[in-house]
Amino acid sequence: MQKNASLVVVLGTGGTIAGTALSSSDDSVYTAAQLSIAQLLATVPGLAGVPIEAEQVAQVDSKDMSHAIWQVLAQRVAHHLARAEVAGIAITHGTDTLEETAYFLQRVLAPTKPVVLTGAMRPATSAQADGPRNLLDAVAVARHAGDAGLSGVLAVLHGTVHGARQVRKAHPARLDAFDSGEDGPLATVDNGVLRRLPAHAAVPASGHLPPLTAALHCAVADWPRVEIVVSHAGASGALVRALCTDGVDGLVVAATGNGTLHHEIEAALLTAQAQGVAVRRSARSGDGRVVLQPGAQGLPGADDLSPVKARIELMLALMPAGAR
Ligand code: SIN
């Protein structure tokens, strides 16, 4: 990066932050992904004079986020990160799958410059829209994260900075809908000023895992198919068997307790694994990690990854390295 690189590239992908309602008093009935990224930037007076380039990468309600959009987004982020004049990237995104996109970009790119996702819980037309402040904060973090010792993929919402591995949507409606579980957030941002939270003073936001870059080039149709199943009271192995018959490559099971499984789903998963399907067990409890006994046989754990992030990790791990 140029010593005084200051350009922020803002990539738009849709979401409630770009949503519109019929009335400015309506915060809950609206259509996501209506305004362009250029229109959104125009609603943030605080960004006047800040060197910004905008690009519309997608325009979706993030419940419909696809692998195809992920690939294009990762390619565009990689393209802009390679430009010396770019200090960082901000991405506007729906909140529903923001944590998945954040983790995907982190694992595919492991960027050393900041890549900052943000969204909003209220549409852009709301009299009390939260999007403009979140976008202002995201741009500030994209420009100045390095000064606070932060890099990699981050999420900035409601004045709080989260790491890609930890961030999760923890509430369907509250303005402060996001948290970082028991690890806690990395920093706060207030009027453009970033403050690192002491608990994380020594922990790099991005982790040390090398990037799994095959997703940048591998044809999306060839991406491994990894699905999530849940262990619960009264569970059976029927879904697992059906998915195996349907040709699944990997399965993540959202497990009870410390990775425990209903004996029927466990038997089906062990059979699947013996047939060549990769299986990981993730905790369905939200916090904590699956800690298996040393030397334990059977189904590997997914450490602290939530089921949706464990799915991404397994999919990337199964992706053929040289595929095009
Ligand atoms: C979406 O995820 O695109 C809609 C919901 C939101 O952004 O809050």
mmCIF file of C-alpha atoms and ligand atoms in Angstrom:
data_model
loop_
_atom_site.group_PDB
_atom_site.id
_atom_site.type_symbol
_atom_site.label_atom_id
_atom_site.label_comp_id
_atom_site.label_asym_id
_atom_site.label_seq_id
_atom_site.Cartn_x
_atom_site.Cartn_y
_atom_site.Cartn_z
ATOM 1 C CA MET A 1 0.000 0.000 0.000
ATOM 2 C CA GLN A 2 1.188 3.523 -0.750
ATOM 3 C CA LYS A 3 2.206 5.197 2.481
ATOM 4 C CA ASN A 4 -0.551 7.781 2.126
ATOM 5 C CA ALA A 5 -3.127 5.680 0.270
ATOM 6 C CA SER A 6 -6.461 7.236 1.117
ATOM 7 C CA LEU A 7 -8.936 6.064 -1.503
ATOM 8 C CA VAL A 8 -11.831 3.937 -0.265
ATOM 9 C CA VAL A 9 -13.703 1.797 -2.783
ATOM 10 C CA VAL A 10 -17.344 1.280 -1.779
ATOM 11 C CA LEU A 11 -19.002 -1.792 -3.286
ATOM 12 C CA GLY A 12 -22.797 -2.072 -3.199
ATOM 13 C CA THR A 13 -24.585 -5.424 -2.953
ATOM 14 C CA GLY A 14 -28.093 -4.437 -1.821
ATOM 15 C CA GLY A 15 -29.817 -5.162 1.500
ATOM 16 C CA THR A 16 -32.055 -3.093 3.766
ATOM 17 C CA ILE A 17 -29.463 -0.331 3.741
ATOM 18 C CA ALA A 18 -30.530 0.144 0.092
ATOM 19 C CA GLY A 19 -34.185 -0.601 0.811
ATOM 20 C CA THR A 20 -37.210 1.637 0.329
ATOM 21 C CA ALA A 21 -40.655 1.798 1.976
ATOM 22 C CA LEU A 22 -43.771 3.683 0.904
ATOM 23 C CA SER A 23 -43.623 5.914 3.964
ATOM 24 C CA SER A 24 -40.769 7.386 6.020
ATOM 25 C CA SER A 25 -42.500 6.077 9.165
ATOM 26 C CA ASP A 26 -42.379 2.496 7.937
ATOM 27 C CA ASP A 27 -39.352 0.643 9.296
ATOM 28 C CA SER A 28 -40.589 -2.897 8.856
ATOM 29 C CA VAL A 29 -42.551 -3.133 5.584
ATOM 30 C CA TYR A 30 -40.187 -2.282 2.750
ATOM 31 C CA THR A 31 -38.358 -3.709 -0.225
ATOM 32 C CA ALA A 32 -34.645 -4.357 0.195
ATOM 33 C CA ALA A 33 -32.042 -3.577 -2.459
ATOM 34 C CA GLN A 34 -33.671 -0.673 -4.338
ATOM 35 C CA LEU A 35 -31.199 2.239 -4.218
ATOM 36 C CA SER A 36 -27.875 2.236 -6.010
ATOM 37 C CA ILE A 37 -24.614 2.619 -4.136
ATOM 38 C CA ALA A 38 -24.242 6.094 -5.691
ATOM 39 C CA GLN A 39 -27.643 7.086 -4.265
ATOM 40 C CA LEU A 40 -26.689 5.741 -0.828
ATOM 41 C CA LEU A 41 -23.433 7.659 -0.759
ATOM 42 C CA ALA A 42 -25.341 10.838 -1.600
ATOM 43 C CA THR A 43 -27.322 10.453 1.653
ATOM 44 C CA VAL A 44 -24.160 10.777 3.777
ATOM 45 C CA PRO A 45 -23.036 14.425 3.893
ATOM 46 C CA GLY A 46 -20.091 13.477 6.121
ATOM 47 C CA LEU A 47 -18.478 11.714 3.185
ATOM 48 C CA ALA A 48 -18.183 14.911 1.116
ATOM 49 C CA GLY A 49 -14.518 15.450 0.367
ATOM 50 C CA VAL A 50 -13.528 11.876 1.237
ATOM 51 C CA PRO A 51 -11.817 10.184 -1.735
ATOM 52 C CA ILE A 52 -14.289 7.462 -2.697
ATOM 53 C CA GLU A 53 -14.963 5.316 -5.745
ATOM 54 C CA ALA A 54 -18.273 3.434 -5.917
ATOM 55 C CA GLU A 55 -19.182 0.264 -7.770
ATOM 56 C CA GLN A 56 -22.419 -1.734 -7.826
ATOM 57 C CA VAL A 57 -21.485 -5.410 -7.640
ATOM 58 C CA ALA A 58 -24.979 -6.818 -6.979
ATOM 59 C CA GLN A 59 -28.442 -5.672 -5.905
ATOM 60 C CA VAL A 60 -30.034 -8.380 -3.742
ATOM 61 C CA ASP A 61 -31.875 -9.023 -0.537
ATOM 62 C CA SER A 62 -29.089 -10.935 1.194
ATOM 63 C CA LYS A 63 -31.338 -13.870 2.088
ATOM 64 C CA ASP A 64 -30.832 -14.640 -1.615
ATOM 65 C CA MET A 65 -27.043 -14.274 -1.551
ATOM 66 C CA SER A 66 -25.506 -16.738 -4.000
ATOM 67 C CA HIS A 67 -22.155 -18.336 -4.608
ATOM 68 C CA ALA A 68 -22.061 -16.594 -7.995
ATOM 69 C CA ILE A 69 -22.320 -13.169 -6.337
ATOM 70 C CA TRP A 70 -19.709 -14.195 -3.770
ATOM 71 C CA GLN A 71 -17.274 -15.061 -6.524
ATOM 72 C CA VAL A 72 -17.746 -11.759 -8.379
ATOM 73 C CA LEU A 73 -17.538 -9.832 -5.099
ATOM 74 C CA ALA A 74 -14.305 -11.581 -4.087
ATOM 75 C CA GLN A 75 -12.829 -10.887 -7.533
ATOM 76 C CA ARG A 76 -13.748 -7.185 -7.358
ATOM 77 C CA VAL A 77 -12.402 -6.863 -3.814
ATOM 78 C CA ALA A 78 -9.140 -8.557 -4.855
ATOM 79 C CA HIS A 79 -8.877 -6.252 -7.885
ATOM 80 C CA HIS A 80 -9.267 -3.074 -5.830
ATOM 81 C CA LEU A 81 -7.076 -4.243 -2.946
ATOM 82 C CA ALA A 82 -4.208 -4.661 -5.411
ATOM 83 C CA ARG A 83 -4.340 -0.939 -6.296
ATOM 84 C CA ALA A 84 -1.655 0.989 -4.423
ATOM 85 C CA GLU A 85 -3.876 4.056 -3.978
ATOM 86 C CA VAL A 86 -6.624 2.076 -2.209
ATOM 87 C CA ALA A 87 -6.533 2.252 1.592
ATOM 88 C CA GLY A 88 -9.454 -0.088 2.116
ATOM 89 C CA ILE A 89 -12.824 -1.274 0.901
ATOM 90 C CA ALA A 90 -16.306 -0.804 2.314
ATOM 91 C CA ILE A 91 -19.153 -3.102 1.239
ATOM 92 C CA THR A 92 -22.843 -2.405 1.758
ATOM 93 C CA HIS A 93 -24.718 -5.661 2.341
ATOM 94 C CA GLY A 94 -27.975 -7.004 3.706
ATOM 95 C CA THR A 95 -27.710 -7.950 7.356
ATOM 96 C CA ASP A 96 -29.243 -11.421 6.998
ATOM 97 C CA THR A 97 -26.172 -13.146 5.566
ATOM 98 C CA LEU A 98 -23.577 -10.452 6.205
ATOM 99 C CA GLU A 99 -21.669 -12.722 8.598
ATOM 100 C CA GLU A 100 -21.381 -15.413 5.924
ATOM 101 C CA THR A 101 -20.063 -13.041 3.267
ATOM 102 C CA ALA A 102 -17.611 -11.589 5.793
ATOM 103 C CA TYR A 103 -16.247 -15.032 6.630
ATOM 104 C CA PHE A 104 -16.140 -16.094 2.969
ATOM 105 C CA LEU A 105 -14.119 -13.011 1.961
ATOM 106 C CA GLN A 106 -11.771 -13.422 4.910
ATOM 107 C CA ARG A 107 -10.986 -17.053 4.076
ATOM 108 C CA VAL A 108 -10.686 -16.504 0.323
ATOM 109 C CA LEU A 109 -8.632 -13.290 0.433
ATOM 110 C CA ALA A 110 -7.080 -13.010 3.937
ATOM 111 C CA PRO A 111 -6.577 -9.321 3.092
ATOM 112 C CA THR A 112 -3.959 -7.199 4.800
ATOM 113 C CA LYS A 113 -5.901 -4.001 4.009
ATOM 114 C CA PRO A 114 -9.275 -3.501 5.711
ATOM 115 C CA VAL A 115 -12.397 -4.811 3.979
ATOM 116 C CA VAL A 116 -15.383 -3.520 5.932
ATOM 117 C CA LEU A 117 -18.948 -4.790 5.573
ATOM 118 C CA THR A 118 -21.882 -2.760 6.774
ATOM 119 C CA GLY A 119 -25.659 -2.787 6.491
ATOM 120 C CA ALA A 120 -28.716 -1.381 8.198
ATOM 121 C CA MET A 121 -31.736 -2.539 10.131
ATOM 122 C CA ARG A 122 -33.976 0.204 8.730
ATOM 123 C CA PRO A 123 -34.579 1.081 5.089
ATOM 124 C CA ALA A 124 -32.968 4.124 3.499
ATOM 125 C CA THR A 125 -36.344 5.919 3.392
ATOM 126 C CA SER A 126 -36.861 5.671 7.181
ATOM 127 C CA ALA A 127 -37.008 8.966 9.069
ATOM 128 C CA GLN A 128 -34.575 7.298 11.461
ATOM 129 C CA ALA A 129 -32.467 5.352 9.012
ATOM 130 C CA ASP A 130 -29.345 3.809 10.518
ATOM 131 C CA GLY A 131 -27.675 3.168 7.161
ATOM 132 C CA PRO A 132 -26.042 6.588 6.635
ATOM 133 C CA ARG A 133 -24.223 6.489 9.962
ATOM 134 C CA ASN A 134 -23.175 2.873 9.421
ATOM 135 C CA LEU A 135 -21.831 3.736 5.972
ATOM 136 C CA LEU A 136 -19.951 6.749 7.336
ATOM 137 C CA ASP A 137 -18.439 4.542 10.051
ATOM 138 C CA ALA A 138 -17.536 1.788 7.587
ATOM 139 C CA VAL A 139 -15.673 4.234 5.358
ATOM 140 C CA ALA A 140 -13.840 5.640 8.397
ATOM 141 C CA VAL A 141 -12.802 2.130 9.438
ATOM 142 C CA ALA A 142 -11.746 1.276 5.869
ATOM 143 C CA ARG A 143 -9.478 4.348 5.905
ATOM 144 C CA HIS A 144 -8.121 4.148 9.429
ATOM 145 C CA ALA A 145 -8.307 0.527 10.646
ATOM 146 C CA GLY A 146 -4.547 0.175 10.226
ATOM 147 C CA ASP A 147 -3.932 3.028 12.702
ATOM 148 C CA ALA A 148 -5.835 0.976 15.297
ATOM 149 C CA GLY A 149 -3.949 -2.212 14.410
ATOM 150 C CA LEU A 150 -6.934 -3.742 12.629
ATOM 151 C CA SER A 151 -6.878 -5.416 9.223
ATOM 152 C CA GLY A 152 -8.668 -8.132 7.315
ATOM 153 C CA VAL A 153 -12.408 -8.449 6.888
ATOM 154 C CA LEU A 154 -14.407 -6.527 9.484
ATOM 155 C CA ALA A 155 -18.065 -5.708 10.034
ATOM 156 C CA VAL A 156 -19.151 -2.297 11.295
ATOM 157 C CA LEU A 157 -22.674 -1.773 12.561
ATOM 158 C CA HIS A 158 -24.175 0.437 15.266
ATOM 159 C CA GLY A 159 -20.811 1.977 16.146
ATOM 160 C CA THR A 160 -19.187 -1.409 16.794
ATOM 161 C CA VAL A 161 -16.413 -3.186 14.886
ATOM 162 C CA HIS A 162 -16.491 -6.989 14.693
ATOM 163 C CA GLY A 163 -14.089 -9.555 13.249
ATOM 164 C CA ALA A 164 -15.225 -11.779 10.367
ATOM 165 C CA ARG A 165 -14.850 -14.994 12.354
ATOM 166 C CA GLN A 166 -16.893 -13.823 15.320
ATOM 167 C CA VAL A 167 -19.543 -11.530 13.870
ATOM 168 C CA ARG A 168 -23.120 -12.770 13.853
ATOM 169 C CA LYS A 169 -26.606 -11.368 13.580
ATOM 170 C CA ALA A 170 -27.989 -12.066 17.026
ATOM 171 C CA HIS A 171 -31.363 -10.321 16.844
ATOM 172 C CA PRO A 172 -33.861 -10.082 13.970
ATOM 173 C CA ALA A 173 -34.959 -6.491 14.562
ATOM 174 C CA ARG A 174 -32.938 -4.472 17.077
ATOM 175 C CA LEU A 175 -30.721 -1.656 15.823
ATOM 176 C CA ASP A 176 -27.781 -3.268 17.614
ATOM 177 C CA ALA A 177 -28.562 -6.619 16.051
ATOM 178 C CA PHE A 178 -24.939 -7.808 15.773
ATOM 179 C CA ASP A 179 -22.508 -9.158 18.302
ATOM 180 C CA SER A 180 -19.288 -11.158 18.440
ATOM 181 C CA GLY A 181 -20.386 -13.783 20.922
ATOM 182 C CA GLU A 182 -18.221 -14.443 23.945
ATOM 183 C CA ASP A 183 -15.093 -13.052 22.228
ATOM 184 C CA GLY A 184 -16.688 -9.613 22.082
ATOM 185 C CA PRO A 185 -16.207 -6.903 19.446
ATOM 186 C CA LEU A 186 -12.814 -5.558 18.371
ATOM 187 C CA ALA A 187 -13.402 -1.828 18.580
ATOM 188 C CA THR A 188 -15.878 0.998 18.618
ATOM 189 C CA VAL A 189 -16.176 3.793 16.073
ATOM 190 C CA ASP A 190 -17.636 7.150 16.954
ATOM 191 C CA ASN A 191 -17.570 10.203 14.689
ATOM 192 C CA GLY A 192 -14.830 8.592 12.659
ATOM 193 C CA VAL A 193 -12.698 7.840 15.726
ATOM 194 C CA LEU A 194 -11.766 4.192 16.201
ATOM 195 C CA ARG A 195 -11.126 2.852 19.667
ATOM 196 C CA ARG A 196 -9.671 -0.619 20.062
ATOM 197 C CA LEU A 197 -11.285 -2.523 22.912
ATOM 198 C CA PRO A 198 -8.717 -3.669 25.482
ATOM 199 C CA ALA A 199 -9.680 -7.353 25.486
ATOM 200 C CA HIS A 200 -8.546 -7.539 21.869
ATOM 201 C CA ALA A 201 -5.437 -5.379 22.085
ATOM 202 C CA ALA A 202 -3.148 -8.287 21.131
ATOM 203 C CA VAL A 203 -5.466 -10.277 18.880
ATOM 204 C CA PRO A 204 -5.247 -9.662 15.130
ATOM 205 C CA ALA A 205 -8.727 -9.308 13.672
ATOM 206 C CA SER A 206 -7.990 -11.363 10.624
ATOM 207 C CA GLY A 207 -6.448 -14.410 12.254
ATOM 208 C CA HIS A 208 -3.484 -16.203 10.750
ATOM 209 C CA LEU A 209 -5.131 -18.647 8.391
ATOM 210 C CA PRO A 210 -3.738 -18.563 4.823
ATOM 211 C CA PRO A 211 -6.265 -17.763 2.087
ATOM 212 C CA LEU A 212 -8.147 -20.543 0.285
ATOM 213 C CA THR A 213 -8.125 -18.840 -3.107
ATOM 214 C CA ALA A 214 -9.672 -21.481 -5.383
ATOM 215 C CA ALA A 215 -13.106 -19.828 -5.090
ATOM 216 C CA LEU A 216 -11.775 -16.867 -7.070
ATOM 217 C CA HIS A 217 -11.446 -19.001 -10.206
ATOM 218 C CA CYS A 218 -13.280 -22.310 -9.821
ATOM 219 C CA ALA A 219 -16.503 -22.335 -11.884
ATOM 220 C CA VAL A 220 -19.368 -21.859 -9.419
ATOM 221 C CA ALA A 221 -21.167 -24.910 -10.791
ATOM 222 C CA ASP A 222 -18.173 -26.951 -9.634
ATOM 223 C CA TRP A 223 -18.088 -25.638 -6.074
ATOM 224 C CA PRO A 224 -18.484 -28.516 -3.624
ATOM 225 C CA ARG A 225 -22.007 -28.886 -2.309
ATOM 226 C CA VAL A 226 -22.057 -28.655 1.474
ATOM 227 C CA GLU A 227 -25.341 -28.684 3.387
ATOM 228 C CA ILE A 228 -26.275 -28.165 7.044
ATOM 229 C CA VAL A 229 -28.354 -30.587 9.105
ATOM 230 C CA VAL A 230 -29.435 -30.194 12.730
ATOM 231 C CA SER A 231 -29.363 -32.707 15.561
ATOM 232 C CA HIS A 232 -32.460 -32.325 17.735
ATOM 233 C CA ALA A 233 -34.850 -34.277 19.894
ATOM 234 C CA GLY A 234 -36.495 -36.934 17.775
ATOM 235 C CA ALA A 235 -33.913 -36.553 14.971
ATOM 236 C CA SER A 236 -33.547 -39.270 12.370
ATOM 237 C CA GLY A 237 -30.931 -39.996 9.735
ATOM 238 C CA ALA A 238 -33.422 -39.521 6.898
ATOM 239 C CA LEU A 239 -32.210 -36.078 5.768
ATOM 240 C CA VAL A 240 -28.587 -37.187 5.817
ATOM 241 C CA ARG A 241 -29.388 -40.245 3.716
ATOM 242 C CA ALA A 242 -31.455 -38.177 1.274
ATOM 243 C CA LEU A 243 -28.664 -35.629 0.859
ATOM 244 C CA CYS A 244 -26.111 -38.377 0.256
ATOM 245 C CA THR A 245 -28.363 -39.911 -2.399
ATOM 246 C CA ASP A 246 -28.630 -36.432 -3.919
ATOM 247 C CA GLY A 247 -24.830 -36.215 -4.248
ATOM 248 C CA VAL A 248 -23.780 -33.904 -1.426
ATOM 249 C CA ASP A 249 -20.000 -33.493 -0.959
ATOM 250 C CA GLY A 250 -19.975 -32.319 2.635
ATOM 251 C CA LEU A 251 -22.273 -32.049 5.645
ATOM 252 C CA VAL A 252 -22.102 -29.794 8.680
ATOM 253 C CA VAL A 253 -24.190 -30.932 11.594
ATOM 254 C CA ALA A 254 -25.389 -28.357 14.120
ATOM 255 C CA ALA A 255 -24.785 -30.471 17.198
ATOM 256 C CA THR A 256 -26.132 -30.336 20.708
ATOM 257 C CA GLY A 257 -23.899 -29.848 23.764
ATOM 258 C CA ASN A 258 -20.189 -30.244 23.122
ATOM 259 C CA GLY A 259 -20.766 -31.743 19.692
ATOM 260 C CA THR A 260 -23.106 -34.498 20.860
ATOM 261 C CA LEU A 261 -25.543 -36.001 18.361
ATOM 262 C CA HIS A 262 -28.782 -37.932 18.453
ATOM 263 C CA HIS A 263 -27.692 -41.548 17.904
ATOM 264 C CA GLU A 264 -29.796 -41.892 14.738
ATOM 265 C CA ILE A 265 -28.312 -38.866 12.960
ATOM 266 C CA GLU A 266 -24.842 -39.839 14.214
ATOM 267 C CA ALA A 267 -25.154 -43.300 12.676
ATOM 268 C CA ALA A 268 -26.249 -41.796 9.351
ATOM 269 C CA LEU A 269 -23.389 -39.283 9.411
ATOM 270 C CA LEU A 270 -20.811 -41.984 10.163
ATOM 271 C CA THR A 271 -22.126 -43.980 7.205
ATOM 272 C CA ALA A 272 -21.968 -40.850 5.023
ATOM 273 C CA GLN A 273 -18.391 -40.216 6.098
ATOM 274 C CA ALA A 274 -17.430 -43.818 5.371
ATOM 275 C CA GLN A 275 -18.878 -43.306 1.870
ATOM 276 C CA GLY A 276 -16.622 -40.283 1.279
ATOM 277 C CA VAL A 277 -18.821 -37.358 2.378
ATOM 278 C CA ALA A 278 -16.837 -34.886 4.516
ATOM 279 C CA VAL A 279 -18.582 -34.218 7.849
ATOM 280 C CA ARG A 280 -17.968 -31.531 10.497
ATOM 281 C CA ARG A 281 -19.788 -31.033 13.752
ATOM 282 C CA SER A 282 -20.441 -27.485 14.899
ATOM 283 C CA ALA A 283 -22.108 -26.341 18.121
ATOM 284 C CA ARG A 284 -25.705 -25.198 17.704
ATOM 285 C CA SER A 285 -25.512 -23.345 21.050
ATOM 286 C CA GLY A 286 -24.196 -20.101 19.539
ATOM 287 C CA ASP A 287 -21.251 -19.536 21.859
ATOM 288 C CA GLY A 288 -18.299 -21.742 22.682
ATOM 289 C CA ARG A 289 -16.535 -24.344 20.581
ATOM 290 C CA VAL A 290 -16.687 -28.068 19.987
ATOM 291 C CA VAL A 291 -13.805 -29.577 21.965
ATOM 292 C CA LEU A 292 -13.465 -33.283 21.219
ATOM 293 C CA GLN A 293 -11.468 -35.623 23.450
ATOM 294 C CA PRO A 294 -7.827 -35.899 22.327
ATOM 295 C CA GLY A 295 -7.560 -38.779 19.885
ATOM 296 C CA ALA A 296 -11.345 -39.018 19.558
ATOM 297 C CA GLN A 297 -12.447 -41.070 16.555
ATOM 298 C CA GLY A 298 -15.486 -40.293 14.500
ATOM 299 C CA LEU A 299 -16.734 -36.979 13.194
ATOM 300 C CA PRO A 300 -14.333 -33.983 13.313
ATOM 301 C CA GLY A 301 -15.357 -30.787 15.100
ATOM 302 C CA ALA A 302 -15.556 -27.302 13.569
ATOM 303 C CA ASP A 303 -13.935 -25.551 16.546
ATOM 304 C CA ASP A 304 -15.687 -22.214 17.233
ATOM 305 C CA LEU A 305 -17.274 -21.832 13.803
ATOM 306 C CA SER A 306 -21.033 -21.484 13.703
ATOM 307 C CA PRO A 307 -22.807 -23.955 11.399
ATOM 308 C CA VAL A 308 -23.081 -21.397 8.577
ATOM 309 C CA LYS A 309 -19.394 -20.490 8.804
ATOM 310 C CA ALA A 310 -18.348 -24.140 9.191
ATOM 311 C CA ARG A 311 -20.225 -24.793 5.930
ATOM 312 C CA ILE A 312 -18.144 -22.147 4.159
ATOM 313 C CA GLU A 313 -14.909 -23.472 5.668
ATOM 314 C CA LEU A 314 -15.665 -27.025 4.554
ATOM 315 C CA MET A 315 -16.790 -25.936 1.086
ATOM 316 C CA LEU A 316 -13.560 -23.977 0.557
ATOM 317 C CA ALA A 317 -11.464 -26.830 1.941
ATOM 318 C CA LEU A 318 -13.073 -29.284 -0.491
ATOM 319 C CA MET A 319 -12.678 -26.971 -3.505
ATOM 320 C CA PRO A 320 -10.187 -28.344 -6.023
ATOM 321 C CA ALA A 321 -7.114 -26.065 -5.762
ATOM 322 C CA GLY A 322 -6.308 -25.690 -9.465
ATOM 323 C CA ALA A 323 -9.920 -25.712 -10.721
ATOM 324 C CA ARG A 324 -11.130 -23.236 -13.357
HETATM 325 C C1 SIN B 1 -31.143 -8.333 3.704
HETATM 326 O O1 SIN B 1 -30.443 -9.063 4.398
HETATM 327 O O2 SIN B 1 -30.840 -8.038 2.534
HETATM 328 C C2 SIN B 1 -32.441 -7.816 4.230
HETATM 329 C C3 SIN B 1 -32.407 -7.582 5.678
HETATM 330 C C4 SIN B 1 -31.412 -6.543 6.118
HETATM 331 O O3 SIN B 1 -30.554 -6.070 5.388
HETATM 332 O O4 SIN B 1 -31.499 -6.163 7.310
#
